[in-house]
Tab-separated table of C-alpha atoms in Angstrom:
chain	number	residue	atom	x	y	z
A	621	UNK	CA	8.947	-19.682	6.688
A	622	UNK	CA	12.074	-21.575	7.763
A	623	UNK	CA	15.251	-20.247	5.878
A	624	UNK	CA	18.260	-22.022	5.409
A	625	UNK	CA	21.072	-19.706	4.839
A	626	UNK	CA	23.151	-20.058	1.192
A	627	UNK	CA	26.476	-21.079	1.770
A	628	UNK	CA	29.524	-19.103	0.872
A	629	UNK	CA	31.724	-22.119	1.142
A	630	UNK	CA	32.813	-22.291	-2.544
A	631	UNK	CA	33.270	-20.130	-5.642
A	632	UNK	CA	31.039	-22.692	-6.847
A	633	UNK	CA	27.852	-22.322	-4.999
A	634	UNK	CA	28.376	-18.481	-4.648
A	635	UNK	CA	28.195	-18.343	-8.423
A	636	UNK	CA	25.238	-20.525	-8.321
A	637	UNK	CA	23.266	-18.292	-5.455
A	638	UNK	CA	23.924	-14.947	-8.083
A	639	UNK	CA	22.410	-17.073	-10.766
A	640	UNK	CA	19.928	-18.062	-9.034
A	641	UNK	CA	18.709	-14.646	-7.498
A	642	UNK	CA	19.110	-12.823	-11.143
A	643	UNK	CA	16.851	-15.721	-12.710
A	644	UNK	CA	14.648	-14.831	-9.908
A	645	UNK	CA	14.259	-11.278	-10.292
A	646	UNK	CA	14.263	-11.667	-14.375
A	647	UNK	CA	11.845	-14.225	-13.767
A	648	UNK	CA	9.495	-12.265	-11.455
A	649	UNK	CA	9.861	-8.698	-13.989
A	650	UNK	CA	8.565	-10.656	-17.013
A	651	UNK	CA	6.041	-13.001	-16.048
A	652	UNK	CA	5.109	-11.726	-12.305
A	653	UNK	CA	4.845	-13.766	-8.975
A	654	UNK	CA	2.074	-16.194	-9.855
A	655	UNK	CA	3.683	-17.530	-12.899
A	656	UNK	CA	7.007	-17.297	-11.875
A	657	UNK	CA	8.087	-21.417	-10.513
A	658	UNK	CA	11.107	-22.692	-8.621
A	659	UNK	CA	11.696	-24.851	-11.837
A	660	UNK	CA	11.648	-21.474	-14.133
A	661	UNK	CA	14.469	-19.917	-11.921
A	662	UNK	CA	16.283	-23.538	-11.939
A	663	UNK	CA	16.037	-23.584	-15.819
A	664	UNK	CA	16.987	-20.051	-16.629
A	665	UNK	CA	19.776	-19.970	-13.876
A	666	UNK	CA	21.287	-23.718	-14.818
A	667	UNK	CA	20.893	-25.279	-11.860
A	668	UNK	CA	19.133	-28.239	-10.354
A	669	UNK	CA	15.945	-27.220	-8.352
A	670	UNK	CA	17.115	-29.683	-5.742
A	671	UNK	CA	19.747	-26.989	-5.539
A	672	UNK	CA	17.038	-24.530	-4.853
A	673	UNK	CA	15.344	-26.583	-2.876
A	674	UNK	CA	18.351	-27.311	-0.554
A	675	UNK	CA	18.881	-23.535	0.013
A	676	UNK	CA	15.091	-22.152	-0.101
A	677	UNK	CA	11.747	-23.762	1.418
A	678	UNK	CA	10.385	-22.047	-1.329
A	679	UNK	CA	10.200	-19.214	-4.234
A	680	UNK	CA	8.644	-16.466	-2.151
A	681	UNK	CA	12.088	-17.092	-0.022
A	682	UNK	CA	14.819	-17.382	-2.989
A	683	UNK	CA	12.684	-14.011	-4.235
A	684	UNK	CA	12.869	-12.377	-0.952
A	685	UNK	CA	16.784	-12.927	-0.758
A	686	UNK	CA	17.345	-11.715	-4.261
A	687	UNK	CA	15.151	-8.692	-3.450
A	688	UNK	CA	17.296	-8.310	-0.163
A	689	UNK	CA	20.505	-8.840	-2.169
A	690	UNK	CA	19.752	-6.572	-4.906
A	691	UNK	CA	18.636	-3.835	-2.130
A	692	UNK	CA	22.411	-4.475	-0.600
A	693	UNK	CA	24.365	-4.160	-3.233
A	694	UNK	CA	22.471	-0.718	-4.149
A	695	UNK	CA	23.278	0.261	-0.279
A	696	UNK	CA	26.586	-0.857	-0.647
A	697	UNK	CA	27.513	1.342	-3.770
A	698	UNK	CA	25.899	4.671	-2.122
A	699	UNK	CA	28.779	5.925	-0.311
A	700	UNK	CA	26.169	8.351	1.853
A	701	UNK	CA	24.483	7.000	5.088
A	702	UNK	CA	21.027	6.040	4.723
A	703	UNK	CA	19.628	8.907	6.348
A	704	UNK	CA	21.870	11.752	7.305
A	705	UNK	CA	21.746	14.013	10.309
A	706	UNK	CA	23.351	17.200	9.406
A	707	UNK	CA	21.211	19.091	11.817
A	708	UNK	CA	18.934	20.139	9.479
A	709	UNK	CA	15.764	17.535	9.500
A	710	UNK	CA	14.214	19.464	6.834
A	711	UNK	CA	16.940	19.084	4.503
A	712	UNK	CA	17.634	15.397	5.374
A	713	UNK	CA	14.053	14.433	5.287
A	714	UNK	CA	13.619	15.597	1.624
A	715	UNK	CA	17.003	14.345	0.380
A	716	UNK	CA	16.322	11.009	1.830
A	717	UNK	CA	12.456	11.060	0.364
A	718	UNK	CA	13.830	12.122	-2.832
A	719	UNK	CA	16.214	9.274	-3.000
A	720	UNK	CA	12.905	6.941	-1.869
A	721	UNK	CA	10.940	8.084	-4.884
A	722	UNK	CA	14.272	7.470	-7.639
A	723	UNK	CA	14.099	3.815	-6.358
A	724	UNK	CA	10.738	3.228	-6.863
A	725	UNK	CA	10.464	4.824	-9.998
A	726	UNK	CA	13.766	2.322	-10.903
A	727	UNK	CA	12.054	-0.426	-13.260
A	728	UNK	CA	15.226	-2.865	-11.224
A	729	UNK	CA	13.048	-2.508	-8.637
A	730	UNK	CA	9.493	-2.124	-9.553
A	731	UNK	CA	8.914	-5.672	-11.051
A	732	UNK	CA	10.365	-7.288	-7.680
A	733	UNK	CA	9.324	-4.918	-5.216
A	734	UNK	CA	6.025	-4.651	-6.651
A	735	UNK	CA	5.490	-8.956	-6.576
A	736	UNK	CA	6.880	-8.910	-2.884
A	737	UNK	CA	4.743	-6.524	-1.993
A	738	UNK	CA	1.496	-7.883	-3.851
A	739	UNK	CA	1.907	-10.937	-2.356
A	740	UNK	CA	2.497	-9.591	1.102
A	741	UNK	CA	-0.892	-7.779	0.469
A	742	UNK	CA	-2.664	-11.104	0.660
A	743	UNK	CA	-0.334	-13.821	2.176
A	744	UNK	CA	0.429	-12.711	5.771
A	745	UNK	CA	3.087	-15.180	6.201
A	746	UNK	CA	5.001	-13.716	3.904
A	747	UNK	CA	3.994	-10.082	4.587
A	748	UNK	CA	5.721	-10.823	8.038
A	749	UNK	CA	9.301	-12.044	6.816
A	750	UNK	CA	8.594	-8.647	3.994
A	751	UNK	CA	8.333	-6.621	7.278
A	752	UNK	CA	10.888	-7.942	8.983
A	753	UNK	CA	13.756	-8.495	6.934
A	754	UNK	CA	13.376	-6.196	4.555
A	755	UNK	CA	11.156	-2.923	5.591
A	756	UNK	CA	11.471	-2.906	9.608
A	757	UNK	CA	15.097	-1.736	9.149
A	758	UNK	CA	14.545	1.182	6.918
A	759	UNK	CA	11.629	2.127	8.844
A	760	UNK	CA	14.274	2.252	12.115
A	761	UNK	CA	16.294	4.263	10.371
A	762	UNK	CA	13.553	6.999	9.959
A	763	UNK	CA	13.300	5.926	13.896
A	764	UNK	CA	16.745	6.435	15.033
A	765	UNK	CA	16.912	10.194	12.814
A	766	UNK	CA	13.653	11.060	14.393
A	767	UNK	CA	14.647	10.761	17.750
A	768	UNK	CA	17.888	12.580	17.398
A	769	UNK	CA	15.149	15.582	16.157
A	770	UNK	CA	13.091	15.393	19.021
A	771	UNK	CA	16.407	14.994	21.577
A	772	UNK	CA	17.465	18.411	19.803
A	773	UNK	CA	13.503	20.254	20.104
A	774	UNK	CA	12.787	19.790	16.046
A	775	UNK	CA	10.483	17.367	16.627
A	776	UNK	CA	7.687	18.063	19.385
A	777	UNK	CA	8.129	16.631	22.580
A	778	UNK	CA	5.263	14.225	22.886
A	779	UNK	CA	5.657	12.559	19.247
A	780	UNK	CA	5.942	8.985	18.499
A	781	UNK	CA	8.716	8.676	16.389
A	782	UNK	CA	7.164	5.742	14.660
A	783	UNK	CA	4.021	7.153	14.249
A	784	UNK	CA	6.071	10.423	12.385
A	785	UNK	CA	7.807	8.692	10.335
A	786	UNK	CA	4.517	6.903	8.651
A	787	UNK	CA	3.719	10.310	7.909
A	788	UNK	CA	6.652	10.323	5.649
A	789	UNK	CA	6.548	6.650	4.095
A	790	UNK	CA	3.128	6.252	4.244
A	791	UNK	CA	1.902	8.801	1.100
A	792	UNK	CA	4.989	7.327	-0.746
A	793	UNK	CA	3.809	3.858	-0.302
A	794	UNK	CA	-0.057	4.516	-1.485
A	795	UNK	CA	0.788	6.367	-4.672
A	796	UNK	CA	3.451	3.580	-5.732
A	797	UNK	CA	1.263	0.471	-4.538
A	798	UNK	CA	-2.388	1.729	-5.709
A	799	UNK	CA	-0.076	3.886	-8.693
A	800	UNK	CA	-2.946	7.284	-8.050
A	801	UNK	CA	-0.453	10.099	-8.796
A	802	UNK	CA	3.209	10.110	-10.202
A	803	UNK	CA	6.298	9.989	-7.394
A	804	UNK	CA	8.429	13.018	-7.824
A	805	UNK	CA	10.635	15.112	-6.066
A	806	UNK	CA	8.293	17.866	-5.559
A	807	UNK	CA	6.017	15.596	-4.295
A	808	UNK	CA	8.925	14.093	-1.632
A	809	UNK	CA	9.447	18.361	-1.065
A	810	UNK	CA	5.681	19.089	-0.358
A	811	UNK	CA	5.400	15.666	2.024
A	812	UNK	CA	8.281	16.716	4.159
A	813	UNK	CA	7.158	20.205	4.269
A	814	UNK	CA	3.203	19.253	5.505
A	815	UNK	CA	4.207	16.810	8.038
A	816	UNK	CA	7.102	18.993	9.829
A	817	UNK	CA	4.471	22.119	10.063
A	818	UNK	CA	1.095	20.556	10.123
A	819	UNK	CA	-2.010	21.389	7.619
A	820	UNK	CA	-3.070	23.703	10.058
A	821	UNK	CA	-2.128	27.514	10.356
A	822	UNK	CA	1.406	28.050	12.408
A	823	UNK	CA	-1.053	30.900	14.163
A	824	UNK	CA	-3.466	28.324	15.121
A	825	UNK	CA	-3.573	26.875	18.840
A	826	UNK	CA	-3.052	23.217	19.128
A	827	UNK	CA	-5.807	21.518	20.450
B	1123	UNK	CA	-11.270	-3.392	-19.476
B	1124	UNK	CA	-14.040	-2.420	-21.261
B	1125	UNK	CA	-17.195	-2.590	-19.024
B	1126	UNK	CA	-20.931	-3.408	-19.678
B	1127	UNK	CA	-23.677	-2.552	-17.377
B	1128	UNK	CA	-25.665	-5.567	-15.545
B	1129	UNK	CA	-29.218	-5.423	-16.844
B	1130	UNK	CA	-31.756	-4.222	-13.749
B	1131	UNK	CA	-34.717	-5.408	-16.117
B	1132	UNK	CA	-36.084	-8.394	-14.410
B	1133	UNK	CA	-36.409	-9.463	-11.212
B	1134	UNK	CA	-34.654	-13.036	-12.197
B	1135	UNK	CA	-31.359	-11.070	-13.948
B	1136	UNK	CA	-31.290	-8.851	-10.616
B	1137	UNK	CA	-31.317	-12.246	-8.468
B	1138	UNK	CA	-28.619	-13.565	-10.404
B	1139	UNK	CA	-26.768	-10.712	-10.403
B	1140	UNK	CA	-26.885	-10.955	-6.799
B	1141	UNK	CA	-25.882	-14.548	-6.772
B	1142	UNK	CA	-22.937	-13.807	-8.570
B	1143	UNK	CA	-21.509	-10.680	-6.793
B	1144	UNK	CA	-21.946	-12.957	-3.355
B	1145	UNK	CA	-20.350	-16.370	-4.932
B	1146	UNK	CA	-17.344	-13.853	-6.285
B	1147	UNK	CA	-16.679	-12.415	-2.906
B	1148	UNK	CA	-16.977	-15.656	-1.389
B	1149	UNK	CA	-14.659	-17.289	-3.223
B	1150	UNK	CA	-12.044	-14.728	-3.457
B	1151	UNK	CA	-12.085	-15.002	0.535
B	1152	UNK	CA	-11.918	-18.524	0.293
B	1153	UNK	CA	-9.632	-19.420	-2.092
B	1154	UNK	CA	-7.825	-15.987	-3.177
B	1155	UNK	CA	-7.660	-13.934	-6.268
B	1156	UNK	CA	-5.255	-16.209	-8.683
B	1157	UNK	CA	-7.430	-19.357	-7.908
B	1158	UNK	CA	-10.980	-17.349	-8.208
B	1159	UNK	CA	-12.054	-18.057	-11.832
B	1160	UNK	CA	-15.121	-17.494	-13.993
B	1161	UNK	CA	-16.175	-21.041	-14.240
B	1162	UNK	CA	-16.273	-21.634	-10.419
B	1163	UNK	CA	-18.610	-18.096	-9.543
B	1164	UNK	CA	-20.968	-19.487	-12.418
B	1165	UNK	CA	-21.321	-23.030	-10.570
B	1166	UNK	CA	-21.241	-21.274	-6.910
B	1167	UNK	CA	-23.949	-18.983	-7.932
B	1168	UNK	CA	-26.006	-21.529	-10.094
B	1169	UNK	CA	-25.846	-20.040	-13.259
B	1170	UNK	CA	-24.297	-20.680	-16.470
B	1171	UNK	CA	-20.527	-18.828	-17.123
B	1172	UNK	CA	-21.979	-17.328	-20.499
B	1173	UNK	CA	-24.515	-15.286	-17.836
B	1174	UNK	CA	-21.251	-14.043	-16.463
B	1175	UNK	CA	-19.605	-12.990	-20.078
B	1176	UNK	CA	-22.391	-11.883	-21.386
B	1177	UNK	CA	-22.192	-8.861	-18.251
B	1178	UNK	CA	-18.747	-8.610	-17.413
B	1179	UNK	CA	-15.187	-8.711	-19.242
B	1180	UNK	CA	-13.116	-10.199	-17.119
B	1181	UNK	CA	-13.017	-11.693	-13.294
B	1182	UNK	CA	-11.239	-8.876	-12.368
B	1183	UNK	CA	-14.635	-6.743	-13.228
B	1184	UNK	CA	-16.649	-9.014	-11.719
B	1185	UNK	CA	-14.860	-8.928	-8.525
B	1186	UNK	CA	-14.465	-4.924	-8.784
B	1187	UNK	CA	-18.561	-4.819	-9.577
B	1188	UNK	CA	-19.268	-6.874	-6.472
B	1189	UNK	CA	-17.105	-5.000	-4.141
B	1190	UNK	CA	-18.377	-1.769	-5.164
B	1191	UNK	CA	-21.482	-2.927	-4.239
B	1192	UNK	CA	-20.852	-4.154	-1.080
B	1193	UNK	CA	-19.341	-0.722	-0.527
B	1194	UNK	CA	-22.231	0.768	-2.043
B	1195	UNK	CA	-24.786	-0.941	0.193
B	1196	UNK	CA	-22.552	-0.157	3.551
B	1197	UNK	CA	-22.697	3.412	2.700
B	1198	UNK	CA	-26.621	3.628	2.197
B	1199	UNK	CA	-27.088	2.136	5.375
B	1200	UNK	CA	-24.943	4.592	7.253
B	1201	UNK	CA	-26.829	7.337	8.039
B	1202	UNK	CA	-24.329	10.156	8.129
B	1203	UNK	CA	-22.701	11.531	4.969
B	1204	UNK	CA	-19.125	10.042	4.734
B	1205	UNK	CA	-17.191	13.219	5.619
B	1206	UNK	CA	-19.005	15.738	8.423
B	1207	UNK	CA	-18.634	19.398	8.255
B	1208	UNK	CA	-19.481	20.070	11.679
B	1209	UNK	CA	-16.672	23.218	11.933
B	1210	UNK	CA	-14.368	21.383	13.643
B	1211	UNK	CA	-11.858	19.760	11.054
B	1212	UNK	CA	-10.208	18.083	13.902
B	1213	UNK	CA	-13.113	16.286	15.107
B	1214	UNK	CA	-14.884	15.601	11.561
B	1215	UNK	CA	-11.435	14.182	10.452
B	1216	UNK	CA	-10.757	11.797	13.652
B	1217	UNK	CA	-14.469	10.444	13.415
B	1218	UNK	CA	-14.034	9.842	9.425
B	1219	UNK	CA	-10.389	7.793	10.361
B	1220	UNK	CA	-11.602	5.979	12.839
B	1221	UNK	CA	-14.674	4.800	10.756
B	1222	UNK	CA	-11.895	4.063	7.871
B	1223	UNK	CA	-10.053	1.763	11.064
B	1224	UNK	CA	-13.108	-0.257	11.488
B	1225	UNK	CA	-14.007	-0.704	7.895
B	1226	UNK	CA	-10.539	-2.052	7.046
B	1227	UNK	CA	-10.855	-4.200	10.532
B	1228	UNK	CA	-14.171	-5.394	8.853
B	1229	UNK	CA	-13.524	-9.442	7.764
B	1230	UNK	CA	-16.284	-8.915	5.579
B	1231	UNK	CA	-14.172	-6.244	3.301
B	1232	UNK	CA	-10.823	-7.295	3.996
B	1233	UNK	CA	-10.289	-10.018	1.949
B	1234	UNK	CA	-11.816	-8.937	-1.335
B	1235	UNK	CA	-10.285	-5.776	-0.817
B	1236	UNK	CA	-7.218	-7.200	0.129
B	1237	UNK	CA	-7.124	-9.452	-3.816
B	1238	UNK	CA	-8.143	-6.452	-5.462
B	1239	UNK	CA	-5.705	-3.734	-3.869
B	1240	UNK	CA	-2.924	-6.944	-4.285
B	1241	UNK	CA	-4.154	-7.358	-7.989
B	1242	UNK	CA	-3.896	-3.327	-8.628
B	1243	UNK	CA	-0.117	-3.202	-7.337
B	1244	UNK	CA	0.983	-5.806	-10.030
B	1245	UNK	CA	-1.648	-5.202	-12.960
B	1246	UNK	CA	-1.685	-1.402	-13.684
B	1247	UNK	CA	-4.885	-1.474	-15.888
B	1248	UNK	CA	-7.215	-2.997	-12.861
B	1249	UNK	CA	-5.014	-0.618	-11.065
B	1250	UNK	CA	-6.657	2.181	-13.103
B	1251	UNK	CA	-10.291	0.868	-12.741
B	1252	UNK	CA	-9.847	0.601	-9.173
B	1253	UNK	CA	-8.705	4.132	-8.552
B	1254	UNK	CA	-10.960	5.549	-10.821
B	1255	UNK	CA	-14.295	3.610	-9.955
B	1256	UNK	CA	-13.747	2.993	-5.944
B	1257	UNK	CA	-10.641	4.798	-4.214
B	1258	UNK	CA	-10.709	8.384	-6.296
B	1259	UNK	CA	-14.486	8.610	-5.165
B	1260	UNK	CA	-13.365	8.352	-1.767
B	1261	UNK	CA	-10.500	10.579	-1.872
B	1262	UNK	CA	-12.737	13.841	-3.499
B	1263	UNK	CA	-14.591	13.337	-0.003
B	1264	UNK	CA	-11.614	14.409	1.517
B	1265	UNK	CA	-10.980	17.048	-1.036
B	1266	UNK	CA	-14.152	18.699	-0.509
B	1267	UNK	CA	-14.311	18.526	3.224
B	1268	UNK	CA	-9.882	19.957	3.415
B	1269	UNK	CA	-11.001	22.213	0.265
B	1270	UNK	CA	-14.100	23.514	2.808
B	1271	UNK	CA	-11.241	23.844	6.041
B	1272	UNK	CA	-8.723	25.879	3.717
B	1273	UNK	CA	-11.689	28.247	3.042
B	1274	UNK	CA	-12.100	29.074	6.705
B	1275	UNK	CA	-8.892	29.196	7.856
B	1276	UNK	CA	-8.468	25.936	9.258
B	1277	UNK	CA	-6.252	24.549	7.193
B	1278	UNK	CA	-2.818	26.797	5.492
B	1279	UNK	CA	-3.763	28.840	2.730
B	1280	UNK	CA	-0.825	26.982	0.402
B	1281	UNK	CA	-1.696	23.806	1.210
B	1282	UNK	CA	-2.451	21.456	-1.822
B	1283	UNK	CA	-5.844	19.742	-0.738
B	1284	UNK	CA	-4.912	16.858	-2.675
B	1285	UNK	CA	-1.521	16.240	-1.240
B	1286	UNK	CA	-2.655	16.983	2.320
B	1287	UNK	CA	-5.346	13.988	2.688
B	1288	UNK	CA	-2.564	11.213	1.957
B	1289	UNK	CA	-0.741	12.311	5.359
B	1290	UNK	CA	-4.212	10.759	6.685
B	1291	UNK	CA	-5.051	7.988	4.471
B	1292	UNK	CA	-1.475	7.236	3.394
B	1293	UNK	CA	-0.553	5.677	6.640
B	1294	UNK	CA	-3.601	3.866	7.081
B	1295	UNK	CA	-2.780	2.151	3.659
B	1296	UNK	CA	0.717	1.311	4.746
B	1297	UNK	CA	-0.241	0.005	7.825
B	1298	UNK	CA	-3.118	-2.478	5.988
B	1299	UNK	CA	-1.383	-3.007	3.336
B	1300	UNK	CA	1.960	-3.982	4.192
B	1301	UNK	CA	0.576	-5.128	8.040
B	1302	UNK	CA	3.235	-3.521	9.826
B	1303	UNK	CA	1.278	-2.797	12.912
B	1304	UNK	CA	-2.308	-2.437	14.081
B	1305	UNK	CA	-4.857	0.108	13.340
B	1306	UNK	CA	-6.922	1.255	15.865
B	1307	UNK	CA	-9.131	4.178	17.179
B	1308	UNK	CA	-5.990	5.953	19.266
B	1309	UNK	CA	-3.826	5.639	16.154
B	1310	UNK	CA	-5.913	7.245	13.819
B	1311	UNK	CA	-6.729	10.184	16.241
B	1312	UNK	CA	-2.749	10.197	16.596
B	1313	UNK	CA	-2.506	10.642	12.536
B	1314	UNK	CA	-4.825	13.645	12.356
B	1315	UNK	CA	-2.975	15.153	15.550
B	1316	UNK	CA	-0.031	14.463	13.564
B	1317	UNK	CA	-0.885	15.963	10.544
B	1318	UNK	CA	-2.630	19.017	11.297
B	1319	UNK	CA	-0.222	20.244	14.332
B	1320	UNK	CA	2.853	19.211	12.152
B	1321	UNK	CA	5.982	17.350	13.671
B	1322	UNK	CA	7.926	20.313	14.135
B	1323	UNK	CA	7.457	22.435	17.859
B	1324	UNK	CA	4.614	24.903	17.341
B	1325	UNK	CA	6.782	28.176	18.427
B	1326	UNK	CA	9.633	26.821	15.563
B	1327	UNK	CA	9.924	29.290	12.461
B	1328	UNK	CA	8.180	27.964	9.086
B	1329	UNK	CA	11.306	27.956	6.820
């Protein structure tokens, strides 16, 4: 997928690019991915498509931007770091889990993320830009705090931090994508609390 | 999605039942889930598309009948039962995971699987039938077997059974769902390493 950047030459076009990524993301909530057409988000955002067209090779790209913008913005309001590193892991892992399973319970979210993600499911194309752009970053973060834990002895010595941290995101992800069990913060608590001290007893000797 | 039963009466309805599961996972490999449609099983499996209304709802229910089949018939030709209880949780859970690797390496599952697991993150009522009829099947397995370890002392006595196989299966889902990186044998012995020694240093306090 080739991507043209949007230009931020003019007051102009920038207006255009926010109407264009909220007629996306309205667009995508109400009549999901398959239905949702370059000409839709043209029509409902009063543009031209060959504006759309100029900017985007095509609508899984103008909805990955919007998703990306609309993820920004949210990042940009939250005056907290993305993952904090007070010393405690513990404590940072479940604040940052809990904050995890607010935004996916956020309908802003749900309708986009949810479309991205479908689609990324079956269209590996597109499930690589996903990873990329959007999820590859967050998952570094998780990198970056785990490594400070195992630099300080509060993560064993021998443990991939990117293995660890799936042990985190990857329970959130299968109850939101496959929707088996509700996302709450006790949920977030118990997650954090069976992957820092294992399902086996303390007592027990490792193997 | 209200479901009626196949008929098993005759030999001919059985043969066309079989026609129809094959031409359904066929074309949903071929052509994906949005452009699979009633009208082209029925002509792929030489039958008429009343045939296929008559026994199933929807295409969805099709496709979710044919899969579970497939999964059905996999299963009765593996000898072992799906989850050991050999004594050793460690070794019962790393043979089960790495069976899990190769199924979702399988071609021959992964792109129905793929339509229907994309389907169930943007359609919450085939979401439901999926859970219900194929994945929370799979997940009791686990149940029993953790349920079984917790009994004798091989897993913590607090530990929620439930919550405690989606450190294993959770990041095997991310992984295949969302293709971040590749599964394999050595990274689904890593997750039940992971999971049942805990993150954290053996020696370091439980808080």
């Amino acid at each position: 997928m080739t991507h043209r950047k949007a230009p931020d030459s003019s007051r102009r076009s920038e207006a255009s690019r926010r109407a264009i990524y909220a007629a996306a993301l309205a667009l995508v909530g109400e009549t999901g991915y398959a239905k949702t057409t370059i000409e839709g988000i043209a029509a409902r955002a009063g543009v031209g498509k060959q504006t759309i067209y100029r900017w985007w090779p095509s609508k899984a790209a103008v909805l990955l931007d919007a998703f990306l913008d609309l993820v920004e913005q949210a990042a940009d309001r939250a005056a907290e770091p993305a993952i904090p590193d007070t010393g405690d892991l513990e404590a940072d892992l479940k604040l940052v889990l809990r904050a995890t399973v607010d935004e996916l319970n956020d309908p802003a979210y749900d309708a986009p993320a949810r479309a991205l993600a479908a689609e990324s499911v079956v269209d590996a194309r597109l499930a690589a830009e996903f990873v990329s752009r959007l999820l590859e970053p967050q998952l570094q973060l998780y990198v970056k705090r785990l490594t400070a834990a195992r630099e300080t002895g509060q993560i064993r010595a021998g443990t991939d931090p990117r293995i660890a941290l799936e042990l985190l995101v990857g329970p959130l992800a299968h109850r939101w994508l496959l929707r088996t069990l509700p996302l709450t913060h006790d949920y977030a608590d118990a997650l954090v609390d069976c992957a820092l001290y294992g399902l086996a007893p303390r007592g027990a000797p490792r193997a």
